[in-house]
Coordinates of C-alpha atoms in Angstrom, one line a residue:
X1 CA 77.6 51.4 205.6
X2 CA 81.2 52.2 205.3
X3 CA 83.0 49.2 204.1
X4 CA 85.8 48.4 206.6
X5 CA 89.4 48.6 205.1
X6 CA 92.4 46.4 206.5
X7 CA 95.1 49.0 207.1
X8 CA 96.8 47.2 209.9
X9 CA 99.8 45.1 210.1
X10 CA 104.0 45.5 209.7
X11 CA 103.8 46.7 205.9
X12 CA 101.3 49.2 206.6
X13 CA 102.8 50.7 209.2
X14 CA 106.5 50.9 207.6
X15 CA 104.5 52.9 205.0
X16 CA 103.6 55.4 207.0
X17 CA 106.9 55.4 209.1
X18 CA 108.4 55.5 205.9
X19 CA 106.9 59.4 204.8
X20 CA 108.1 62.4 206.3
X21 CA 107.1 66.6 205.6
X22 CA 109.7 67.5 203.2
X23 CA 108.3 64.7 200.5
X24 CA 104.9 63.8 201.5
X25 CA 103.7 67.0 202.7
X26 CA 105.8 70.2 201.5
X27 CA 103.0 72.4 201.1
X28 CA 102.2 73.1 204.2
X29 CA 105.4 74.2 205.3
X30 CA 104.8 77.8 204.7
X31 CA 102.0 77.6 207.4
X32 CA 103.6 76.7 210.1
X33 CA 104.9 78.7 212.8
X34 CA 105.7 78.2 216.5
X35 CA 103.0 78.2 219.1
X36 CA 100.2 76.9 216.5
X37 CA 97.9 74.6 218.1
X38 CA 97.2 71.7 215.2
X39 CA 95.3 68.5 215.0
X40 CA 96.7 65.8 212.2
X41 CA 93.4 63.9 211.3
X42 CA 94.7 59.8 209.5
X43 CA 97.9 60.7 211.3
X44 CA 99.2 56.9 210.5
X45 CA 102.2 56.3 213.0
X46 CA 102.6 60.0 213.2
X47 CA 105.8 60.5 211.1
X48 CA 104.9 63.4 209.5
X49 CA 103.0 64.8 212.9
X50 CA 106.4 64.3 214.4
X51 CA 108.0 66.5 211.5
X52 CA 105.4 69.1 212.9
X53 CA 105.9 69.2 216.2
X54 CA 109.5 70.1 215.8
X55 CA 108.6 73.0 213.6
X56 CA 106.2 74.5 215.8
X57 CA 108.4 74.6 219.0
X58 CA 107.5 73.4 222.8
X59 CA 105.0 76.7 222.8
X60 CA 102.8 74.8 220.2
X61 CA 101.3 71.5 220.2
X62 CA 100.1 68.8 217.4
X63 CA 97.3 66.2 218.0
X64 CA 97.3 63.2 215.5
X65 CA 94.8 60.8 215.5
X66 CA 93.9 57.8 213.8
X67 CA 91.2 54.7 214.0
X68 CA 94.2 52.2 213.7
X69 CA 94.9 51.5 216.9
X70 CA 98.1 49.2 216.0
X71 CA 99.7 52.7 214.3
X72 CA 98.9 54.7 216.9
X73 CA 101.2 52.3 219.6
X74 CA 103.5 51.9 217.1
X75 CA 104.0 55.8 216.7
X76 CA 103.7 56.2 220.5
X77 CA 106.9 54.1 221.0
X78 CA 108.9 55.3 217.9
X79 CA 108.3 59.1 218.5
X80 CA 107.8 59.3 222.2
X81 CA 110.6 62.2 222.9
X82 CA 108.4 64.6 221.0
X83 CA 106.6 66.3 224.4
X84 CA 104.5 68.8 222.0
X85 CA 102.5 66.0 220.2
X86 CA 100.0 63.4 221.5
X87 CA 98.9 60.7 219.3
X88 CA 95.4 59.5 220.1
X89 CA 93.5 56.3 219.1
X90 CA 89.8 57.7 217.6
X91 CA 87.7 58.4 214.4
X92 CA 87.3 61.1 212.9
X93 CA 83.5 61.2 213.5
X94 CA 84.0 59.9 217.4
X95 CA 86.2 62.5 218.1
X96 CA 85.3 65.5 220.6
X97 CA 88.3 67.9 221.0
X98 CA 88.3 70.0 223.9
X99 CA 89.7 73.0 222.5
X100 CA 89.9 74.3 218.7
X101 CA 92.8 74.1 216.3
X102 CA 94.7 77.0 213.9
X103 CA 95.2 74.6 211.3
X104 CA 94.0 70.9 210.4
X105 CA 96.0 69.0 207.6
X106 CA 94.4 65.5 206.6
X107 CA 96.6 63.3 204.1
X108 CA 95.6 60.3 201.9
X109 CA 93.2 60.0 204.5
X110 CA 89.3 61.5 202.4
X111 CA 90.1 58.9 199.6
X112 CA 88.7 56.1 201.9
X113 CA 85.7 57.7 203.0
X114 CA 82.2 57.3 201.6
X115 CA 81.5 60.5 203.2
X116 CA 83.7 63.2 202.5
X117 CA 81.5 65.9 202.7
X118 CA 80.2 65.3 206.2
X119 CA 84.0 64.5 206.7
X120 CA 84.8 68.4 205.8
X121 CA 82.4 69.9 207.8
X122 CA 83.2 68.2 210.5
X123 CA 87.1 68.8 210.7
X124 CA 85.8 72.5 209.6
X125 CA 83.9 72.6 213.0
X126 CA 87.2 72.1 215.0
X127 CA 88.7 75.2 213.5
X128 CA 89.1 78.0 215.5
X129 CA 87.7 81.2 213.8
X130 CA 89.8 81.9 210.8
X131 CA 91.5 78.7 211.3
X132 CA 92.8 76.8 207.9
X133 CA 91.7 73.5 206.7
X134 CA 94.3 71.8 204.1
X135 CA 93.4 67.9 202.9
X136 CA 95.9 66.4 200.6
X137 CA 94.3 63.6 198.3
X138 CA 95.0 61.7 195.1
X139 CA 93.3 61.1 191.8
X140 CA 93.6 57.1 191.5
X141 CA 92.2 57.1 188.0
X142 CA 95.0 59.1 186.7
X143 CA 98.0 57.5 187.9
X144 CA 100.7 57.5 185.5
X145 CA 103.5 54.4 184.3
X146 CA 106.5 54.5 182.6
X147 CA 106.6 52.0 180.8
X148 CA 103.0 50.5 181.1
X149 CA 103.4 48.0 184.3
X150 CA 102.3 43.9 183.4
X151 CA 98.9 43.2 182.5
X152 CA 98.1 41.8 185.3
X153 CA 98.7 44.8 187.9
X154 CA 96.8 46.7 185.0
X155 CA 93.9 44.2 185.4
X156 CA 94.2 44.3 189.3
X157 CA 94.4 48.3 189.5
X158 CA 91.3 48.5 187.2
X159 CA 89.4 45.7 189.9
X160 CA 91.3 48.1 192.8
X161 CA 89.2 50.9 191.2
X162 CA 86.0 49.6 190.8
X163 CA 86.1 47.8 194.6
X164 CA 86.8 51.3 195.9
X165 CA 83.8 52.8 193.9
X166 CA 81.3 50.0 194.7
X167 CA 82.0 50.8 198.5
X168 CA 81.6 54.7 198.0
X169 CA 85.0 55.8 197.5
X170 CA 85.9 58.5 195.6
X171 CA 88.4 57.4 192.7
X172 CA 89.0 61.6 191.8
X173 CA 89.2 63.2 195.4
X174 CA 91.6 65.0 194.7
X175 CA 89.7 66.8 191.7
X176 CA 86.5 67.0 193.8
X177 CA 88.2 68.6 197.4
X178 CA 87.8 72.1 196.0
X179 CA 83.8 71.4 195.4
X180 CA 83.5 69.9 198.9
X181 CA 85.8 72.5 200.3
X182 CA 82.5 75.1 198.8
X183 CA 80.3 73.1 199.8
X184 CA 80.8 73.4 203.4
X185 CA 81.8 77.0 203.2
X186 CA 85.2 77.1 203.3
X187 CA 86.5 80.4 202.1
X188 CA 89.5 81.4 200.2
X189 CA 90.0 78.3 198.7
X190 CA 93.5 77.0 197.2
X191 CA 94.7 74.2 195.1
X192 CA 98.2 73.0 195.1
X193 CA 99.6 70.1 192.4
X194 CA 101.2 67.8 194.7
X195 CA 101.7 65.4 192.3
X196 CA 104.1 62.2 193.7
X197 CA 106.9 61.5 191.0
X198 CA 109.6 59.1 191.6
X199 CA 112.0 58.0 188.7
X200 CA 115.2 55.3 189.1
X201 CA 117.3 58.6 190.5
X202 CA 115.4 58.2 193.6
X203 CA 116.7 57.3 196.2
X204 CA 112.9 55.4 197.2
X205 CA 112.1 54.8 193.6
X206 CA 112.3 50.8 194.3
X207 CA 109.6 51.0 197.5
X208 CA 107.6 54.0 196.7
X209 CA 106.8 52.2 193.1
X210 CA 106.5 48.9 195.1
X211 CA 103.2 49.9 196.9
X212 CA 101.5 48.4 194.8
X213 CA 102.9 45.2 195.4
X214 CA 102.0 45.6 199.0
X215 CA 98.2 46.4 197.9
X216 CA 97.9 43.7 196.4
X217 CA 99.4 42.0 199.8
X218 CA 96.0 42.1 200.8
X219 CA 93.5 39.3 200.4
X220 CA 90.6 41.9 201.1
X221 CA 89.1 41.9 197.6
X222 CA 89.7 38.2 196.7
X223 CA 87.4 37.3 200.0
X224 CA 84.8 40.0 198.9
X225 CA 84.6 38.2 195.4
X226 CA 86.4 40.7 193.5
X227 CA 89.5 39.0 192.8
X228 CA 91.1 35.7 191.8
X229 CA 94.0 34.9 193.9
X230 CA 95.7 33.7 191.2
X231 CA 95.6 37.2 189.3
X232 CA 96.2 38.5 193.1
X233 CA 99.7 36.4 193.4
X234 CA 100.7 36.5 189.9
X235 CA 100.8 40.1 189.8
X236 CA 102.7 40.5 192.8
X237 CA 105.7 38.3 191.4
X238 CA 105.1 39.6 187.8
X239 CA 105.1 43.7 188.7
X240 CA 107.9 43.0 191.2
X241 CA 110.0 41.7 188.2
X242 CA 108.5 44.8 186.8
X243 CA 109.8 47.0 189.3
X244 CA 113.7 45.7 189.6
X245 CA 114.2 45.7 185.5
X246 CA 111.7 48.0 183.4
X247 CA 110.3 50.6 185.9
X248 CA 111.2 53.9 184.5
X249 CA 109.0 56.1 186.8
X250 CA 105.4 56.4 188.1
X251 CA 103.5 59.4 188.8
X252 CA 100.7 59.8 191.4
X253 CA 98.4 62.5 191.0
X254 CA 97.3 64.6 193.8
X255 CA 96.1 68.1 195.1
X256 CA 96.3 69.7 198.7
X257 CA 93.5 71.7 199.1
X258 CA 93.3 74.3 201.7
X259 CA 90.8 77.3 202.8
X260 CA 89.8 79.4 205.6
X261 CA 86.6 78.6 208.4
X262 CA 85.0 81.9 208.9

């Protein structure tokens, strides 16, 4: 069974409100073009949906969904002028379009399944014929610091990593899309570094590197056993000092990977 993962609240859902196209989802851009009829699968608040649903013009239309119904509201009210995009509380697996979709993009969304396989053929069966499939993942395991962040968020990533594989999770989506893409016969695969880099010369160097601090927020895997809420709180305040004097950059790895349903 699919360990549940506590995505709602305030924090979370500035996250999401927090990402737009031009830096969370660039690649895509290319594909776009008015009229397109497009579903936006883990579509969070729908910021980046929203980014969409300008470029396609009022002759297209964008469906984002996502199983947290608190985003979903919150994107409802914060994006409600955009009259070419619906947001729509369901799961991935629940879900029973009526019609078929030109493109389906997925973000940071495969890495918390236990499934992804089943999860690719199934957006793959909302495609219309020739229709393109893009999923943009990460690699956690190769995340990159500079310098190396405290001990303790070192010790708490490595207990992040090994919570996520003992409930199924891939740590390497992003490295293992292309075979799942294959595997569900996807044609004319492509993989794109999207790699996430932020140094002190960005302007969301501060909250983009702070994610972690909001991660480790959550009390999820100190009730499961995991963690000591000690560690927990002491590498909040120690990777927050981190953060505001020693943080040179981080890099997060990822890949959008995109191909064609036949």
């Amino acid at each position: 069974m699919q360990k549940k993962i506590n995505r709602e609240g305030q924090e979370a859902a500035q996250i999401f409100n927090d990402r737009n196209l031009d830096s969370d989802y660039p690649t895509i851009k290319p594909l776009l073009r008015e009229g397109m009829k497009i579903l936006d699968i883990g579509c969070g608040t729908g910021a980046i949906t929203k980014d969409i649903a300008k470029l396609i013009g009022s002759t297209g239309k964008i469906i984002g969904i996502d199983n947290t119904l608190d985003f979903i509201n919150n994107g409802k009210l914060r994006y409600a002028e955009y009259k070419n995009m619906e947001l729509i509380h369901a799961d991935l697996f629940d879900y029973k379009p009526q019609e078929k979709f030109d493109l389906i993009i997925c973000a940071r969304v495969v890495q918390w399944l236990y499934n992804p396989l089943e999860a690719i053929e199934k957006m793959k069966s909302f495609l219309e014929s020739n229709g393109i499939l893009s999923v943009l993942d990460y690699n956690h395991e190769k995340i990159e610091w500079n310098p190396s962040p405290p001990i303790s968020m070192l010790k708490f990533y490595n207990t992040f990593l090994k919570w996520r594989e003992e409930a199924g999770m891939d740590n390497c989506i992003a490295d293992n899309l292309k075979e799942y893409f294959s595997e569900a016969g996807i044609e004319n695969i492509e993989v794109n570094n999207s790699d996430e880099y932020y140094d002190k010369n960005s302007h969301n160097f501060k909250s983009k590197v702070g994610v972690w601090t909001k991660v480790a927020g959550s009390s999820q895997m100190v009730e499961e056993g995991y963690l000591d809420d000690d560690l927990r709180i002491n590498t909040i305040l120690e990777y927050e000092k981190w953060t505001e004097n020693e943080a040179i950059s981080m890099t997060m790895k990822l890949n959008e990977v995109r191909g064609i349903s036949r």
